[in-house]
Short mmCIF file of C-alpha atoms in Angstrom, two decimals:
data_model
loop_
_atom_site.label_atom_id
_atom_site.label_comp_id
_atom_site.label_asym_id
_atom_site.label_seq_id
_atom_site.Cartn_x
_atom_site.Cartn_y
_atom_site.Cartn_z
CA MET A 1 38.65 23.15 36.60
CA LEU A 2 39.95 19.36 35.95
CA LYS A 3 36.61 17.84 36.75
CA LYS A 4 34.94 20.74 34.27
CA PHE A 5 37.72 19.35 31.40
CA LEU A 6 37.11 15.91 32.29
CA LEU A 7 33.17 16.58 32.24
CA LEU A 8 33.67 18.47 28.56
CA LEU A 9 35.95 15.60 27.20
CA GLY A 10 32.93 12.99 28.65
CA LEU A 11 29.99 14.96 26.87
CA PHE A 12 31.98 14.80 23.26
CA SER A 13 33.02 11.64 23.65
CA SER A 14 29.48 10.65 24.16
CA MET A 15 27.85 13.15 21.34
CA SER A 16 30.49 10.98 18.80
CA ILE A 17 29.59 7.63 19.63
CA ILE A 18 25.52 8.49 19.07
CA ALA A 19 26.69 10.62 16.08
CA GLN A 20 24.59 9.12 12.87
CA THR A 21 24.38 10.00 9.32
CA THR A 22 21.25 9.82 7.53
CA LEU A 23 20.29 9.12 4.02
CA LYS A 24 16.96 11.05 3.30
CA SER A 25 13.96 9.63 1.41
CA GLY A 26 14.32 10.05 -2.35
CA SER A 27 18.15 10.60 -2.64
CA ILE A 28 19.38 9.30 -6.10
CA VAL A 29 20.80 6.03 -6.77
CA PRO A 30 22.33 5.32 -10.17
CA VAL A 31 22.72 1.42 -10.98
CA SER A 32 24.46 -0.42 -13.88
CA PHE A 33 23.27 -3.52 -15.49
CA THR A 34 26.38 -5.54 -15.63
CA GLU A 35 25.02 -7.94 -18.24
CA LYS A 36 22.86 -7.90 -21.44
CA VAL A 37 19.11 -8.21 -20.72
CA THR A 38 16.90 -9.66 -23.30
CA SER A 39 13.33 -10.28 -23.71
CA ASN A 40 14.04 -14.34 -23.35
CA SER A 41 16.07 -13.20 -19.82
CA THR A 42 14.81 -14.18 -16.80
CA SER A 43 16.76 -12.71 -14.59
CA ALA A 44 19.30 -9.49 -14.36
CA ASN A 45 22.25 -8.96 -12.87
CA ILE A 46 22.34 -5.13 -11.63
CA ILE A 47 24.52 -3.16 -8.86
CA VAL A 48 24.57 0.16 -7.58
CA ALA A 49 26.81 2.01 -9.46
CA GLN A 50 28.48 4.53 -7.36
CA ASP A 51 28.81 5.18 -3.20
CA ILE A 52 26.41 6.48 -2.19
CA LYS A 53 27.75 8.77 0.76
CA VAL A 54 25.94 11.61 3.05
CA ASP A 55 28.67 13.93 5.15
CA GLY A 56 31.90 11.57 3.58
CA VAL A 57 29.81 8.52 5.28
CA THR A 58 29.30 5.75 2.45
CA ILE A 59 25.98 4.40 2.99
CA ILE A 60 25.26 2.13 0.45
CA ALA A 61 28.89 0.93 -1.15
CA ALA A 62 29.43 0.80 -5.02
CA GLY A 63 28.84 -2.72 -6.32
CA THR A 64 26.20 -3.62 -4.03
CA PRO A 65 23.94 -5.84 -6.01
CA VAL A 66 20.22 -4.22 -6.85
CA THR A 67 17.28 -6.91 -6.24
CA ASN A 68 15.12 -6.85 -9.66
CA GLN A 69 12.13 -8.16 -11.00
CA ILE A 70 11.58 -8.88 -14.58
CA THR A 71 8.02 -8.54 -15.74
CA GLY A 72 6.71 -7.25 -18.46
CA THR A 73 8.75 -10.11 -21.45
CA LYS A 74 7.20 -10.30 -24.85
CA ARG A 75 8.88 -12.69 -27.44
CA ARG A 76 9.10 -11.67 -30.73
CA GLY A 77 6.95 -13.27 -33.59
CA CYS A 78 5.00 -12.31 -36.79
CA GLY A 79 7.05 -9.21 -37.13
CA ARG A 80 5.84 -7.88 -33.58
CA PRO A 81 9.29 -6.66 -31.51
CA GLY A 82 10.14 -8.31 -28.35
CA THR A 83 9.82 -5.91 -25.12
CA VAL A 84 11.36 -6.40 -21.90
CA SER A 85 10.62 -4.42 -18.58
CA VAL A 86 12.65 -4.41 -15.66
CA THR A 87 11.66 -3.48 -12.00
CA LEU A 88 13.91 -2.48 -9.27
CA LEU A 89 13.02 -2.94 -5.99
CA SER A 90 15.63 -2.68 -3.33
CA THR A 91 19.54 -2.62 -2.32
CA THR A 92 21.16 -2.89 0.87
CA ALA A 93 22.76 -0.58 3.06
CA VAL A 94 26.40 -0.93 4.32
CA ASN A 95 25.06 -1.56 7.92
CA GLY A 96 22.66 -4.84 6.22
CA GLU A 97 19.72 -2.60 6.35
CA VAL A 98 17.42 -2.81 3.34
CA VAL A 99 16.82 0.13 1.15
CA ARG A 100 13.94 0.15 -1.13
CA LEU A 101 13.87 2.11 -4.63
CA MET A 102 11.66 3.72 -6.31
CA GLY A 103 10.96 5.05 -9.92
CA GLN A 104 9.98 3.99 -13.36
CA SER A 105 10.99 0.43 -15.03
CA ILE A 106 13.12 0.02 -17.42
CA ASN A 107 11.42 -0.71 -20.77
CA LYS A 108 12.83 -1.98 -24.14
CA GLU A 109 11.04 -2.43 -27.25
CA GLY A 110 12.95 -4.36 -30.18
CA VAL A 111 12.49 -3.54 -33.92
CA SER A 112 8.96 -3.63 -35.42
CA LYS A 113 8.88 -5.79 -38.63
CA LYS A 114 5.23 -6.16 -39.13
CA GLY A 115 5.29 -4.64 -42.44
CA LYS A 116 7.20 -7.11 -43.83
CA ALA A 117 5.49 -9.97 -42.22
CA ILE A 118 2.36 -8.92 -43.77
CA GLY A 119 3.93 -8.32 -46.96
CA LEU A 120 4.85 -11.78 -47.09
CA GLY A 121 2.03 -13.22 -46.03
CA VAL A 122 -0.13 -10.98 -48.66
CA GLY A 123 2.66 -12.23 -51.81
CA LEU A 124 2.64 -15.77 -50.36
CA GLY A 125 -1.18 -16.07 -50.25
CA LEU A 126 -1.42 -16.02 -53.77
CA PHE A 127 0.13 -19.57 -53.59
CA MET A 128 -0.13 -20.91 -50.36
CA TRP A 129 -1.69 -20.30 -47.10
CA PRO A 130 -1.52 -16.58 -45.96
CA CYS A 131 -0.37 -17.20 -42.05
CA LEU A 132 2.80 -18.99 -43.31
CA GLY A 133 4.45 -16.04 -44.68
CA CYS A 134 3.37 -13.85 -41.47
CA LEU A 135 5.41 -16.80 -39.65
CA ALA A 136 8.59 -16.46 -41.32
CA ILE A 137 9.87 -13.12 -40.46
CA LYS A 138 10.13 -12.32 -36.44
CA GLY A 139 10.73 -8.79 -35.18
CA GLY A 140 13.44 -7.44 -33.36
CA GLU A 141 14.64 -8.42 -29.85
CA ALA A 142 14.77 -6.36 -27.43
CA GLU A 143 17.85 -5.62 -25.18
CA ILE A 144 19.11 -3.82 -22.54
CA PRO A 145 22.82 -3.77 -22.93
CA ALA A 146 25.48 -4.93 -20.23
CA GLY A 147 26.60 -1.29 -18.89
CA THR A 148 23.51 0.55 -19.21
CA ILE A 149 23.36 3.23 -16.45
CA VAL A 150 20.30 4.56 -14.88
CA GLN A 151 20.61 7.57 -13.04
CA ASN A 152 16.76 8.39 -11.86
CA MET A 153 16.43 5.44 -9.33
CA MET A 154 15.97 7.67 -5.85
CA THR A 155 15.55 5.65 -2.22
CA ASN A 156 12.05 5.13 -0.67
CA ASN A 157 12.83 5.22 2.98
CA GLU A 158 15.49 6.79 5.47
CA VAL A 159 18.37 4.90 6.19
CA THR A 160 20.65 6.00 9.52
CA ILE A 161 23.97 4.96 9.84
CA LYS A 162 25.43 5.02 13.49
#
């Protein structure tokens, strides 16, 4: 009887050592911008907004930095609005494993003032060179405010925590 008990005890203890938790590909990872990003920005500080847990085990901790790339910035000019596009690439699990992210880029565009620029250009064109009037009015700056939370990012690979 004692041998059976010790055998079962050893079996259960080895199972707990082997126990692992897996975050499946396609799991939602909400992220948050910690600073304002504009069409003049060259970098963005973005973090994981909340703990990502599977069966009560934290796989990705809240506050973990998100690797990103600002791709399509366009400065404003001649009434055209500025634009900014941020692509989220990856973050890190609690065990140090890279978690790739997938989802649409975050795109913002400022306010267009082309009509005003054209009107000023035509109006001043009667008195001076028309292009100078267009240069005087700039479109609105694109801006992603600090605190913006993006809910549609998903994991692109499985992560297993042992």
